[in-house]
Amino acid sequence: MDKSKMFILWFDQLNNDDVPYVGGKNASLGEMYVNLTSKGIKVPNGFALTAYAYRYFLEKAGIKEQIKQILSDLNTHDIQNLSERGQKVRDTILRAEFPQELKNAILSAYRDLCGAYKRDRSDVDVAVRSSATAEDLPDASFAGQQETYLNIRGDFQVLEAVKKCIASLFTNRAISYRVDKGFDHFNIALSVGVQKMVRSDKACSGVMFSIDTESGFKDVVFITGSWGLGENIVQGAVNPDEYYVFKPTLKQGYKPVISKKIGTKELKMVYSFEGNKPTKNIVVPESERNKFVLNDEEILTLARWACIIEDHYSWKAGHFKPMDMEWAKDGETGELYIVQARPETVVSRKNRNILENYVLKQKGTIIVKGKSVGERIGSGEANIIKDVHDIGKFKKGQVLVTEMTDPDWEPIMKIASAIVTNRGGRTCHAAIISRELGIPCIVGTIDGTEKIKTGQQITVSCSEGDIGNVYDGILPYEIKKIDLQNMPRTKTKIMMNCGNPEEVFDLSFIPNDGVGLAREEFIIMSYIKAHPLALLHYNEQPPEIKKQIDEVSLGYDDKVKFFVDKLAQGIGMIAAAFYPKDVILRFSDFKTNEYANLIGGKAYEPKEDNPMIGWRGASRYYSEGYKEGFALECQAVLKVRNEYGLTNLKVMIPFCRTVEEGRRVLAEMEKHGLRKGENGLQVYVMCEIPSNVILSDQFSEIFDGFSIGSNDLTQLTLGLDRDSEIVAHIYDERNEAVKRLLKKVIADAKQYHRKIGICGQAPSDYPEFAQFLVECGIDSISLNPDTVIKTTLKIKETEDRLGIQ
């Protein structure tokens, strides 16, 4: 190696032969600068103090043996012992003097960097980042093992920050971590990167993964962002915005921003010019909190960069390598930058052949909610610790409840049964560490430390979707494990019923042939919450309704766009999770009483004596009283197919009483750009009314297929109200009258060359009913996710008995 590079390597001059001399993510950043800036990715330039320079400092300063002596009686299980020895080592390093030749090399490089940015030769603002080679190995990903210092200016600050970075190799958590992983303290290569600051203090910054951090679903880019410098997200000091982008259709040229969630973003880290602190936190005004930090084009740009970076490092590794990146937007130039990249090393290593499912056996009183991290359940005695200096009070097996964590909390995080924080998002320190440790964690509860009491017995559940619940008491749960390698394949398509977009990435790993029923109702109830006509006529609403609409539509001045975007995003998440398999979406099938319960809904819905057989399904879509609301549903579907590129999405008309009604609905769809057959669009009809069976030949003329709704078909065949407990004993999908109708419509569909499946409850509840449908020759059976495995096995038995290959 060239002697001039012994201490300093510039990012824009780094090559692969230099990587061992730099080490850690600083090598990755330099290598990325060389390889990826040519592809349009912006990376701020800088230089790295090499691992050789770090070792040279320890030897020439004469402190290596002192450090060994201090650590000779180290006991990482004794927090006081660990704390005392860690402090002594750090003090030893900070008191040591840089050898003059190393000091000169650092300052010379810094002044060259100042000159490159045409600033005063001594005060360009830089970020000083440390990285050890053991920090991001394939089986190790503890976040923030070493320190980063922002807005560092001038010779003195740069030298001090470099020395602090070296000292941070011996923080308590780093020492403990290396002992746990079996790494020798002196075989670690540390480098320090000095990089021009991106002025994100005047704009925004965040974290980005080229994989879903919870499920391990590999086809999305997950981006978080908040105002100001990025340390607040990493530390969990803010609840950031969250975005998902679907990679396969992004690469095809589409714009698939399939999810956008606004965060509270209460704090913003900015430059400080007061005293010795280079940065400070300020309160974000309410008006800024309620805005997304990125627009769609910026989200898509970052996602494209994530794909390029992932593809580059996957090619270099010779296998799939998802990446963990940090990004920043410069508020002075408006330009986006990547400021850090390293491999993701937790969810990408999960064994996907084993399906592990944590299931609560009973529910209890919910104390507090937040964002779930992972899918596990943990319980124990709560211990509220608000200050890191009190971690000595924590006992193994307790639930850690705190404001937020940073790397100094690591010694007790690894012995906790679960973790609950007031602040933070799914890419904060607590979230990243809990994933690696396999500990259930709920972040962003806002007031967990107030509502949970020290000594209280609690259960922390991350097994119920995106929202994590903290329950009062120790609740029983079970862990179900299934080896998917032994799952048989069936000729009958096994599909799933889905409604909650938060669950679909996880559900996609269950063996399946797509989604036979995707429901709009959950998306509207959970994410939109307002009646579509109230949004269309927002200006006519009374003040109290406007206030409620404003609260649920943060980030949107245009309330119609809010409805279309949120519905499209919910549908898009489902379609993306199962892409390119078919996803059959049922248009909204609320009854009038259910529509009335939406915000502003009472003004637009009649009161019916029996809503179950009233104004619902198809009859609403062409009606003067609702068709402009149906138009918004059509716009959302069109957005998913045309803008997101998710043409695996099919649509289905519920409760279509007559053939003429079907034609009128198809005509309404065409008015809004949804033409059957165009761009592969297929339109199905629910077979849930006896008229659908009796006139199956005529319905076949206008629709591409049928999906049997056994719930309503049973109700209307037997002439009973399925919500009435008085006649509930008569309700049975296995009734002979129902089975004869099913047998007939399946045979008719075959005769008229139309697809036919079932999405009703019966096959999920009764495996023998699923076997009956197979005997009739049904094309597909759509099941509740928790019944897919057992029902698939039954269906395979039936196919083998019938000789179906």
PDB file of C-alpha atoms in Angstrom, residues 211-223 242-249 255-261 299 371 426 465-467 496-509 512 514-515 517-520 522-524 526-527 564-585 636-637 639-641 643-649:
ATOM      1  CA  ILE A 211     -36.282  -4.965   2.986  1.00  0.00           C
ATOM      2  CA  ASP A 212     -39.209  -4.852   5.400  1.00  0.00           C
ATOM      3  CA  THR A 213     -37.628  -4.767   8.836  1.00  0.00           C
ATOM      4  CA  GLU A 214     -40.472  -6.635  10.554  1.00  0.00           C
ATOM      5  CA  SER A 215     -41.424  -9.493   8.251  1.00  0.00           C
ATOM      6  CA  GLY A 216     -38.334  -9.819   6.092  1.00  0.00           C
ATOM      7  CA  PHE A 217     -40.461  -9.298   2.959  1.00  0.00           C
ATOM      8  CA  LYS A 218     -37.762  -8.525   0.407  1.00  0.00           C
ATOM      9  CA  ASP A 219     -39.694  -6.702  -2.323  1.00  0.00           C
ATOM     10  CA  VAL A 220     -40.116  -3.324  -0.599  1.00  0.00           C
ATOM     11  CA  VAL A 221     -37.973  -0.378   0.357  1.00  0.00           C
ATOM     12  CA  PHE A 222     -38.876   0.912   3.828  1.00  0.00           C
ATOM     13  CA  ILE A 223     -38.062   4.585   4.455  1.00  0.00           C
ATOM     14  CA  GLU A 242     -42.907   5.937   7.275  1.00  0.00           C
ATOM     15  CA  TYR A 243     -43.028   5.034   3.581  1.00  0.00           C
ATOM     16  CA  TYR A 244     -43.058   1.778   1.598  1.00  0.00           C
ATOM     17  CA  VAL A 245     -42.118   1.472  -2.078  1.00  0.00           C
ATOM     18  CA  PHE A 246     -42.593  -1.757  -4.077  1.00  0.00           C
ATOM     19  CA  LYS A 247     -39.327  -2.705  -5.788  1.00  0.00           C
ATOM     20  CA  PRO A 248     -40.398  -4.991  -8.693  1.00  0.00           C
ATOM     21  CA  THR A 249     -42.699  -2.466 -10.370  1.00  0.00           C
ATOM     22  CA  LYS A 255     -44.419   4.865  -9.125  1.00  0.00           C
ATOM     23  CA  PRO A 256     -45.461   2.392  -6.427  1.00  0.00           C
ATOM     24  CA  VAL A 257     -45.466   4.395  -3.171  1.00  0.00           C
ATOM     25  CA  ILE A 258     -47.756   1.830  -1.559  1.00  0.00           C
ATOM     26  CA  SER A 259     -47.807   3.261   1.961  1.00  0.00           C
ATOM     27  CA  LYS A 260     -47.352   6.674   3.590  1.00  0.00           C
ATOM     28  CA  LYS A 261     -47.849   7.229   7.316  1.00  0.00           C
ATOM     29  CA  ILE A 299     -39.528   8.963  -1.927  1.00  0.00           C
ATOM     30  CA  LYS A 371     -45.841   0.155  17.065  1.00  0.00           C
ATOM     31  CA  ARG A 426     -39.440   1.025  13.734  1.00  0.00           C
ATOM     32  CA  GLY A 465     -50.177  -6.825  13.478  1.00  0.00           C
ATOM     33  CA  ASP A 466     -48.665  -3.373  13.179  1.00  0.00           C
ATOM     34  CA  ILE A 467     -50.133  -2.217  16.505  1.00  0.00           C
ATOM     35  CA  MET A 496     -56.306 -16.381   1.431  1.00  0.00           C
ATOM     36  CA  ASN A 497     -58.837 -13.896   2.752  1.00  0.00           C
ATOM     37  CA  CYS A 498     -57.090 -10.635   3.742  1.00  0.00           C
ATOM     38  CA  GLY A 499     -58.235  -7.234   4.909  1.00  0.00           C
ATOM     39  CA  ASN A 500     -55.509  -5.767   7.103  1.00  0.00           C
ATOM     40  CA  PRO A 501     -52.617  -4.338   5.053  1.00  0.00           C
ATOM     41  CA  GLU A 502     -50.372  -4.411   8.138  1.00  0.00           C
ATOM     42  CA  GLU A 503     -50.388  -8.216   8.208  1.00  0.00           C
ATOM     43  CA  VAL A 504     -49.945  -9.104   4.559  1.00  0.00           C
ATOM     44  CA  PHE A 505     -46.142  -9.134   4.330  1.00  0.00           C
ATOM     45  CA  ASP A 506     -46.075 -11.788   7.054  1.00  0.00           C
ATOM     46  CA  LEU A 507     -48.974 -13.705   5.508  1.00  0.00           C
ATOM     47  CA  SER A 508     -47.211 -13.828   2.152  1.00  0.00           C
ATOM     48  CA  PHE A 509     -44.812 -16.445   3.554  1.00  0.00           C
ATOM     49  CA  ASN A 512     -50.591 -19.729  -1.096  1.00  0.00           C
ATOM     50  CA  GLY A 514     -52.841 -15.447  -3.978  1.00  0.00           C
ATOM     51  CA  VAL A 515     -55.754 -13.663  -2.328  1.00  0.00           C
ATOM     52  CA  LEU A 517     -60.895 -12.020  -1.019  1.00  0.00           C
ATOM     53  CA  ALA A 518     -59.293  -8.670  -0.237  1.00  0.00           C
ATOM     54  CA  ARG A 519     -61.764  -6.531   1.686  1.00  0.00           C
ATOM     55  CA  GLU A 520     -61.969  -2.761   1.370  1.00  0.00           C
ATOM     56  CA  PHE A 522     -60.976  -2.739   6.960  1.00  0.00           C
ATOM     57  CA  ILE A 523     -58.955  -0.144   5.040  1.00  0.00           C
ATOM     58  CA  ILE A 524     -61.814   2.363   5.074  1.00  0.00           C
ATOM     59  CA  SER A 526     -59.017   1.837   9.984  1.00  0.00           C
ATOM     60  CA  TYR A 527     -57.181   4.299   7.745  1.00  0.00           C
ATOM     61  CA  VAL A 564     -58.164   7.794  -2.992  1.00  0.00           C
ATOM     62  CA  ASP A 565     -54.546   7.680  -1.767  1.00  0.00           C
ATOM     63  CA  LYS A 566     -55.282   5.838   1.473  1.00  0.00           C
ATOM     64  CA  LEU A 567     -57.566   3.300  -0.179  1.00  0.00           C
ATOM     65  CA  ALA A 568     -55.068   2.775  -3.009  1.00  0.00           C
ATOM     66  CA  GLN A 569     -52.215   2.355  -0.531  1.00  0.00           C
ATOM     67  CA  GLY A 570     -54.120  -0.211   1.525  1.00  0.00           C
ATOM     68  CA  ILE A 571     -55.085  -2.175  -1.586  1.00  0.00           C
ATOM     69  CA  GLY A 572     -51.583  -1.726  -2.964  1.00  0.00           C
ATOM     70  CA  MET A 573     -49.961  -3.241   0.122  1.00  0.00           C
ATOM     71  CA  ILE A 574     -52.091  -6.377  -0.307  1.00  0.00           C
ATOM     72  CA  ALA A 575     -51.496  -6.611  -4.071  1.00  0.00           C
ATOM     73  CA  ALA A 576     -47.749  -6.058  -3.587  1.00  0.00           C
ATOM     74  CA  ALA A 577     -47.413  -8.683  -0.856  1.00  0.00           C
ATOM     75  CA  PHE A 578     -48.692 -11.422  -3.166  1.00  0.00           C
ATOM     76  CA  TYR A 579     -47.427 -10.091  -6.512  1.00  0.00           C
ATOM     77  CA  PRO A 580     -47.571 -11.477  -9.205  1.00  0.00           C
ATOM     78  CA  LYS A 581     -50.260 -13.852  -7.912  1.00  0.00           C
ATOM     79  CA  ASP A 582     -53.907 -12.875  -8.313  1.00  0.00           C
ATOM     80  CA  VAL A 583     -55.412 -10.611  -5.676  1.00  0.00           C
ATOM     81  CA  ILE A 584     -59.196 -10.338  -5.958  1.00  0.00           C
ATOM     82  CA  LEU A 585     -60.521  -7.136  -4.403  1.00  0.00           C
ATOM     83  CA  ALA A 636     -58.133   3.996  -6.145  1.00  0.00           C
ATOM     84  CA  VAL A 637     -58.185   0.719  -8.083  1.00  0.00           C
ATOM     85  CA  LYS A 639     -54.141   4.067  -9.258  1.00  0.00           C
ATOM     86  CA  VAL A 640     -53.045   0.656  -7.955  1.00  0.00           C
ATOM     87  CA  ARG A 641     -53.069  -0.892 -11.433  1.00  0.00           C
ATOM     88  CA  GLU A 643     -49.553   4.025 -11.216  1.00  0.00           C
ATOM     89  CA  TYR A 644     -48.272   1.245  -8.953  1.00  0.00           C
ATOM     90  CA  GLY A 645     -48.118  -1.284 -11.833  1.00  0.00           C
ATOM     91  CA  LEU A 646     -49.925  -3.952  -9.775  1.00  0.00           C
ATOM     92  CA  THR A 647     -51.959  -5.499 -12.586  1.00  0.00           C
ATOM     93  CA  ASN A 648     -52.345  -8.706 -10.587  1.00  0.00           C
ATOM     94  CA  LEU A 649     -55.259  -6.891  -8.929  1.00  0.00           C
TER      95      LEU A 649
END
